PDB file of C-alpha atoms in Angstrom:
ATOM      1  CA  UNK Z   1     -18.667  23.864 -36.695  1.00 84.00           C
ATOM      2  CA  UNK Z   2     -15.292  22.861 -38.081  1.00 87.00           C
ATOM      3  CA  UNK Z   3     -14.994  20.552 -41.055  1.00 87.00           C
ATOM      4  CA  UNK Z   4     -13.493  17.201 -40.154  1.00 89.00           C
ATOM      5  CA  UNK Z   5     -10.336  16.248 -42.061  1.00 91.00           C
ATOM      6  CA  UNK Z   6     -10.605  14.041 -45.134  1.00 92.00           C
ATOM      7  CA  UNK Z   7      -9.305  10.510 -44.674  1.00 93.00           C
ATOM      8  CA  UNK Z   8      -6.916   9.858 -47.566  1.00 95.00           C
ATOM      9  CA  UNK Z   9      -5.893   6.377 -46.419  1.00 95.00           C
ATOM     10  CA  UNK Z  10      -6.208   4.075 -43.432  1.00 93.00           C
ATOM     11  CA  UNK Z  11      -4.252   0.947 -42.629  1.00 93.00           C
ATOM     12  CA  UNK Z  12      -3.840  -1.406 -39.667  1.00 92.00           C
ATOM     13  CA  UNK Z  13      -0.100  -1.282 -38.961  1.00 94.00           C
ATOM     14  CA  UNK Z  14       0.021  -3.473 -35.834  1.00 93.00           C
ATOM     15  CA  UNK Z  15      -2.295  -5.907 -34.093  1.00 90.00           C
ATOM     16  CA  UNK Z  16      -2.468  -7.787 -30.797  1.00 86.00           C
ATOM     17  CA  UNK Z  17      -5.034  -9.939 -29.040  1.00 78.00           C
ATOM     18  CA  UNK Z  18      -6.853  -6.826 -27.735  1.00 73.00           C
ATOM     19  CA  UNK Z  19      -5.935  -3.879 -29.942  1.00 77.00           C
ATOM     20  CA  UNK Z  20      -5.133  -2.788 -33.442  1.00 85.00           C
ATOM     21  CA  UNK Z  21      -3.041   0.247 -34.324  1.00 89.00           C
ATOM     22  CA  UNK Z  22      -4.596   2.121 -37.211  1.00 89.00           C
ATOM     23  CA  UNK Z  23      -2.622   4.638 -39.231  1.00 92.00           C
ATOM     24  CA  UNK Z  24      -4.681   7.443 -40.761  1.00 91.00           C
ATOM     25  CA  UNK Z  25      -3.510   9.739 -43.559  1.00 94.00           C
ATOM     26  CA  UNK Z  26      -5.536  12.942 -43.165  1.00 91.00           C
ATOM     27  CA  UNK Z  27      -5.962  16.196 -45.091  1.00 92.00           C
ATOM     28  CA  UNK Z  28      -7.298  19.128 -43.095  1.00 92.00           C
ATOM     29  CA  UNK Z  29      -9.528  21.866 -44.552  1.00 90.00           C
ATOM     30  CA  UNK Z  30      -6.534  24.185 -44.857  1.00 93.00           C
ATOM     31  CA  UNK Z  31      -4.700  21.628 -47.060  1.00 94.00           C
ATOM     32  CA  UNK Z  32      -2.225  20.420 -44.412  1.00 93.00           C
ATOM     33  CA  UNK Z  33      -1.712  16.642 -44.452  1.00 93.00           C
ATOM     34  CA  UNK Z  34      -0.713  14.595 -41.406  1.00 93.00           C
ATOM     35  CA  UNK Z  35      -0.368  10.974 -40.356  1.00 94.00           C
ATOM     36  CA  UNK Z  36      -2.156   9.980 -37.138  1.00 91.00           C
ATOM     37  CA  UNK Z  37      -2.123   6.681 -35.287  1.00 89.00           C
ATOM     38  CA  UNK Z  38      -4.834   5.463 -32.975  1.00 86.00           C
ATOM     39  CA  UNK Z  39      -5.718   2.353 -30.992  1.00 83.00           C
ATOM     40  CA  UNK Z  40      -8.915   0.676 -32.094  1.00 80.00           C
ATOM     41  CA  UNK Z  41     -10.576  -2.248 -30.350  1.00 69.00           C
ATOM     42  CA  UNK Z  42     -10.954  -5.611 -32.022  1.00 60.00           C
ATOM     43  CA  UNK Z  43     -14.314  -7.010 -32.974  1.00 51.00           C
ATOM     44  CA  UNK Z  44     -17.631  -5.207 -33.063  1.00 45.00           C
ATOM     45  CA  UNK Z  45     -16.832  -3.074 -30.024  1.00 61.00           C
ATOM     46  CA  UNK Z  46     -19.855  -3.243 -27.741  1.00 75.00           C
ATOM     47  CA  UNK Z  47     -18.338  -0.794 -25.276  1.00 86.00           C
ATOM     48  CA  UNK Z  48     -17.597  -0.828 -21.581  1.00 91.00           C
ATOM     49  CA  UNK Z  49     -19.140   0.218 -18.271  1.00 96.00           C
ATOM     50  CA  UNK Z  50     -17.750   1.775 -15.070  1.00 97.00           C
ATOM     51  CA  UNK Z  51     -19.877   1.600 -11.937  1.00 98.00           C
ATOM     52  CA  UNK Z  52     -20.141   4.105  -9.071  1.00 98.00           C
ATOM     53  CA  UNK Z  53     -21.714   1.750  -6.519  1.00 98.00           C
ATOM     54  CA  UNK Z  54     -23.211   3.487  -3.466  1.00 96.00           C
ATOM     55  CA  UNK Z  55     -23.096   1.324  -0.350  1.00 95.00           C
ATOM     56  CA  UNK Z  56     -24.988   4.023   1.565  1.00 93.00           C
ATOM     57  CA  UNK Z  57     -25.625   7.755   1.164  1.00 87.00           C
ATOM     58  CA  UNK Z  58     -21.926   8.650   1.092  1.00 89.00           C
ATOM     59  CA  UNK Z  59     -19.733   5.557   0.561  1.00 94.00           C
ATOM     60  CA  UNK Z  60     -18.817   3.907  -2.736  1.00 96.00           C
ATOM     61  CA  UNK Z  61     -16.997   0.689  -3.594  1.00 97.00           C
ATOM     62  CA  UNK Z  62     -13.547   0.541  -5.159  1.00 97.00           C
ATOM     63  CA  UNK Z  63     -11.859  -2.638  -6.335  1.00 97.00           C
ATOM     64  CA  UNK Z  64      -8.155  -3.402  -6.183  1.00 96.00           C
ATOM     65  CA  UNK Z  65      -6.705  -5.355  -9.079  1.00 93.00           C
ATOM     66  CA  UNK Z  66      -3.444  -5.847 -10.922  1.00 92.00           C
ATOM     67  CA  UNK Z  67      -3.057  -3.417 -13.838  1.00 85.00           C
ATOM     68  CA  UNK Z  68      -0.529  -4.408 -16.481  1.00 81.00           C
ATOM     69  CA  UNK Z  69      -0.261  -0.837 -17.812  1.00 81.00           C
ATOM     70  CA  UNK Z  70       1.225   0.418 -14.536  1.00 83.00           C
ATOM     71  CA  UNK Z  71       2.596  -2.987 -13.437  1.00 86.00           C
ATOM     72  CA  UNK Z  72       1.023  -2.476 -10.037  1.00 89.00           C
ATOM     73  CA  UNK Z  73      -2.124  -3.108  -8.023  1.00 93.00           C
ATOM     74  CA  UNK Z  74      -4.487  -0.168  -8.422  1.00 94.00           C
ATOM     75  CA  UNK Z  75      -7.772   0.948  -6.879  1.00 95.00           C
ATOM     76  CA  UNK Z  76     -10.548   1.920  -9.244  1.00 95.00           C
ATOM     77  CA  UNK Z  77     -14.264   1.628  -9.764  1.00 97.00           C
ATOM     78  CA  UNK Z  78     -15.642  -1.732 -10.909  1.00 97.00           C
ATOM     79  CA  UNK Z  79     -15.708  -1.848 -14.710  1.00 95.00           C
ATOM     80  CA  UNK Z  80     -15.761  -4.182 -17.660  1.00 92.00           C
ATOM     81  CA  UNK Z  81     -16.854  -4.878 -21.210  1.00 89.00           C
ATOM     82  CA  UNK Z  82     -20.435  -4.963 -22.394  1.00 92.00           C
ATOM     83  CA  UNK Z  83     -21.244  -8.376 -23.876  1.00 91.00           C
ATOM     84  CA  UNK Z  84     -22.856  -8.708 -27.339  1.00 89.00           C
ATOM     85  CA  UNK Z  85     -26.582  -8.044 -27.037  1.00 92.00           C
ATOM     86  CA  UNK Z  86     -26.293  -6.887 -23.420  1.00 94.00           C
ATOM     87  CA  UNK Z  87     -27.920  -3.682 -22.187  1.00 95.00           C
ATOM     88  CA  UNK Z  88     -25.607  -1.101 -20.548  1.00 96.00           C
ATOM     89  CA  UNK Z  89     -27.365  -1.320 -17.167  1.00 98.00           C
ATOM     90  CA  UNK Z  90     -27.425  -5.141 -17.223  1.00 97.00           C
ATOM     91  CA  UNK Z  91     -23.696  -5.126 -18.005  1.00 97.00           C
ATOM     92  CA  UNK Z  92     -23.070  -2.756 -15.093  1.00 98.00           C
ATOM     93  CA  UNK Z  93     -24.969  -4.986 -12.691  1.00 98.00           C
ATOM     94  CA  UNK Z  94     -23.168  -8.105 -13.948  1.00 98.00           C
ATOM     95  CA  UNK Z  95     -19.722  -6.475 -13.637  1.00 97.00           C
ATOM     96  CA  UNK Z  96     -20.579  -5.213 -10.139  1.00 98.00           C
ATOM     97  CA  UNK Z  97     -21.481  -8.771  -9.100  1.00 98.00           C
ATOM     98  CA  UNK Z  98     -18.345 -10.216 -10.717  1.00 97.00           C
ATOM     99  CA  UNK Z  99     -15.873  -7.683  -9.347  1.00 96.00           C
ATOM    100  CA  UNK Z 100     -17.310  -6.440  -6.037  1.00 97.00           C
ATOM    101  CA  UNK Z 101     -19.746  -9.159  -4.937  1.00 96.00           C
ATOM    102  CA  UNK Z 102     -22.814  -6.898  -4.994  1.00 97.00           C
ATOM    103  CA  UNK Z 103     -25.829  -6.412  -7.214  1.00 98.00           C
ATOM    104  CA  UNK Z 104     -27.894  -3.232  -7.455  1.00 98.00           C
ATOM    105  CA  UNK Z 105     -31.658  -2.764  -7.500  1.00 97.00           C
ATOM    106  CA  UNK Z 106     -31.373   0.785  -8.904  1.00 97.00           C
ATOM    107  CA  UNK Z 107     -29.121   1.600 -11.847  1.00 98.00           C
ATOM    108  CA  UNK Z 108     -28.831   4.905 -13.699  1.00 96.00           C
ATOM    109  CA  UNK Z 109     -26.706   5.833 -16.703  1.00 97.00           C
ATOM    110  CA  UNK Z 110     -24.822   9.052 -15.859  1.00 96.00           C
ATOM    111  CA  UNK Z 111     -22.573   9.801 -18.824  1.00 94.00           C
ATOM    112  CA  UNK Z 112     -20.057   8.502 -21.332  1.00 92.00           C
ATOM    113  CA  UNK Z 113     -16.322   9.191 -20.905  1.00 92.00           C
ATOM    114  CA  UNK Z 114     -13.296   8.667 -23.104  1.00 85.00           C
ATOM    115  CA  UNK Z 115      -9.779   7.956 -21.920  1.00 78.00           C
ATOM    116  CA  UNK Z 116      -7.574   9.598 -24.506  1.00 79.00           C
ATOM    117  CA  UNK Z 117      -9.612  10.699 -27.528  1.00 81.00           C
ATOM    118  CA  UNK Z 118      -6.498  11.792 -29.404  1.00 78.00           C
ATOM    119  CA  UNK Z 119      -5.255   8.186 -29.550  1.00 77.00           C
ATOM    120  CA  UNK Z 120      -8.117   5.850 -28.651  1.00 77.00           C
ATOM    121  CA  UNK Z 121     -11.655   5.351 -29.931  1.00 75.00           C
ATOM    122  CA  UNK Z 122     -12.917   3.475 -26.849  1.00 80.00           C
ATOM    123  CA  UNK Z 123     -15.483   5.047 -24.534  1.00 85.00           C
ATOM    124  CA  UNK Z 124     -16.933   3.921 -21.222  1.00 92.00           C
ATOM    125  CA  UNK Z 125     -20.475   4.320 -19.877  1.00 95.00           C
ATOM    126  CA  UNK Z 126     -20.617   5.552 -16.263  1.00 97.00           C
ATOM    127  CA  UNK Z 127     -23.446   4.004 -14.242  1.00 98.00           C
ATOM    128  CA  UNK Z 128     -24.649   4.930 -10.749  1.00 97.00           C
ATOM    129  CA  UNK Z 129     -25.676   1.820  -8.762  1.00 97.00           C
ATOM    130  CA  UNK Z 130     -27.778   2.083  -5.613  1.00 96.00           C
ATOM    131  CA  UNK Z 131     -29.723  -0.129  -3.244  1.00 96.00           C
ATOM    132  CA  UNK Z 132     -26.999  -2.779  -3.198  1.00 97.00           C
ATOM    133  CA  UNK Z 133     -27.392  -6.381  -2.056  1.00 97.00           C
ATOM    134  CA  UNK Z 134     -24.763  -9.134  -1.719  1.00 97.00           C
ATOM    135  CA  UNK Z 135     -24.482 -11.342  -4.810  1.00 97.00           C
ATOM    136  CA  UNK Z 136     -21.438 -12.715  -6.580  1.00 95.00           C
ATOM    137  CA  UNK Z 137     -20.921 -14.027 -10.083  1.00 94.00           C
ATOM    138  CA  UNK Z 138     -17.749 -15.644 -11.406  1.00 94.00           C
ATOM    139  CA  UNK Z 139     -15.760 -13.204 -13.516  1.00 89.00           C
ATOM    140  CA  UNK Z 140     -12.776 -13.396 -15.820  1.00 87.00           C
ATOM    141  CA  UNK Z 141     -10.254 -12.005 -13.336  1.00 87.00           C
ATOM    142  CA  UNK Z 142      -7.255 -14.268 -12.661  1.00 85.00           C
ATOM    143  CA  UNK Z 143      -7.489 -13.703  -8.887  1.00 88.00           C
ATOM    144  CA  UNK Z 144     -10.067 -12.364  -6.413  1.00 88.00           C
ATOM    145  CA  UNK Z 145     -10.232  -8.578  -6.342  1.00 92.00           C
ATOM    146  CA  UNK Z 146      -9.918  -6.561  -3.159  1.00 93.00           C
ATOM    147  CA  UNK Z 147     -12.938  -4.409  -2.312  1.00 96.00           C
ATOM    148  CA  UNK Z 148     -12.728  -1.156  -0.353  1.00 95.00           C
ATOM    149  CA  UNK Z 149     -15.234   1.487   0.675  1.00 95.00           C
ATOM    150  CA  UNK Z 150     -14.406   5.176   0.305  1.00 93.00           C
ATOM    151  CA  UNK Z 151     -16.307   8.265   1.378  1.00 92.00           C
ATOM    152  CA  UNK Z 152     -17.455  10.558  -1.434  1.00 90.00           C
ATOM    153  CA  UNK Z 153     -16.624  13.502   0.845  1.00 87.00           C
ATOM    154  CA  UNK Z 154     -12.958  12.423   0.758  1.00 89.00           C
ATOM    155  CA  UNK Z 155     -12.363  12.284  -3.009  1.00 90.00           C
ATOM    156  CA  UNK Z 156      -9.649  14.945  -2.793  1.00 88.00           C
ATOM    157  CA  UNK Z 157      -7.612  12.845  -0.366  1.00 89.00           C
ATOM    158  CA  UNK Z 158      -8.194   9.742  -2.524  1.00 90.00           C
ATOM    159  CA  UNK Z 159      -6.168  11.439  -5.273  1.00 88.00           C
ATOM    160  CA  UNK Z 160      -3.156  11.288  -2.922  1.00 90.00           C
ATOM    161  CA  UNK Z 161      -3.504   7.506  -2.503  1.00 92.00           C
ATOM    162  CA  UNK Z 162      -0.550   5.813  -4.273  1.00 91.00           C
ATOM    163  CA  UNK Z 163      -2.816   3.088  -5.690  1.00 92.00           C
ATOM    164  CA  UNK Z 164      -5.460   5.422  -7.151  1.00 94.00           C
ATOM    165  CA  UNK Z 165      -4.579   7.068 -10.456  1.00 90.00           C
ATOM    166  CA  UNK Z 166      -7.321   6.469 -13.026  1.00 91.00           C
ATOM    167  CA  UNK Z 167      -8.670   9.770 -14.328  1.00 91.00           C
ATOM    168  CA  UNK Z 168     -11.953   8.303 -15.582  1.00 92.00           C
ATOM    169  CA  UNK Z 169     -12.709   6.898 -12.127  1.00 94.00           C
ATOM    170  CA  UNK Z 170     -11.924  10.246 -10.512  1.00 94.00           C
ATOM    171  CA  UNK Z 171     -14.201  12.079 -12.963  1.00 94.00           C
ATOM    172  CA  UNK Z 172     -16.990   9.543 -12.351  1.00 96.00           C
ATOM    173  CA  UNK Z 173     -16.708   9.966  -8.564  1.00 95.00           C
ATOM    174  CA  UNK Z 174     -16.884  13.762  -8.767  1.00 94.00           C
ATOM    175  CA  UNK Z 175     -19.806  13.561 -11.190  1.00 94.00           C
ATOM    176  CA  UNK Z 176     -21.738  11.178  -8.934  1.00 94.00           C
ATOM    177  CA  UNK Z 177     -20.992  13.228  -5.796  1.00 93.00           C
ATOM    178  CA  UNK Z 178     -22.081  16.478  -7.427  1.00 91.00           C
ATOM    179  CA  UNK Z 179     -25.231  14.917  -8.884  1.00 92.00           C
ATOM    180  CA  UNK Z 180     -26.221  13.414  -5.526  1.00 91.00           C
ATOM    181  CA  UNK Z 181     -25.587  16.771  -3.832  1.00 89.00           C
ATOM    182  CA  UNK Z 182     -27.729  18.628  -6.388  1.00 90.00           C
ATOM    183  CA  UNK Z 183     -30.558  16.134  -5.937  1.00 88.00           C
ATOM    184  CA  UNK Z 184     -30.289  16.271  -2.139  1.00 83.00           C
ATOM    185  CA  UNK Z 185     -29.675  12.502  -2.007  1.00 76.00           C
ATOM    186  CA  UNK Z 186     -27.115  12.684   0.821  1.00 63.00           C
ATOM    187  CA  UNK Z 187     -28.400  12.167   4.346  1.00 46.00           C
ATOM    188  CA  UNK Z 188     -29.071  15.410   6.288  1.00 44.00           C
ATOM    189  CA  UNK Z 189     -25.824  16.693   7.750  1.00 45.00           C
ATOM    190  CA  UNK Z 190     -23.851  14.348   5.515  1.00 41.00           C
ATOM    191  CA  UNK Z 191     -23.522  16.529   2.428  1.00 40.00           C
ATOM    192  CA  UNK Z 192     -20.015  16.782   1.022  1.00 40.00           C
TER     193      UNK Z 192
END
């Protein structure tokens, strides 16, 4: 196992409502020193959830919302922040209700993903939601989100969709599809 670099200094060099930019002065085991910058979240950082919500044995829900980073409407999986004191699975069910208008009777934590570990400390918990039922909660979105159903057997073609570009969502979909296939949870004749 490699030895992590020694932190010589750290300083917040910029701050916004959502993020802080932290500058790190590091010395590596071989004596080389470098300055790194990374985005760190504000506050205690309770994390976030992303939900792969199965409508049936092969279809999942995507939501369409405005994304300031790309200045466009994008399709992705429902996701959001975990509230202080909230369990990961409870947060996933709440976000699913807020963003897609469904709750889930069965929730399972699949994995944790990062977006860009070289520059960001944030991670997201991927949750599989099954046995859905209609239920809505008010969320913090400025406008209602569009909701679409996509077939897990068509993930490859989804990558070609001009409104679908989030790598974490793509990884979560492949993970869920492969897990369901391994478990035999697709309907007979409906395996991807």
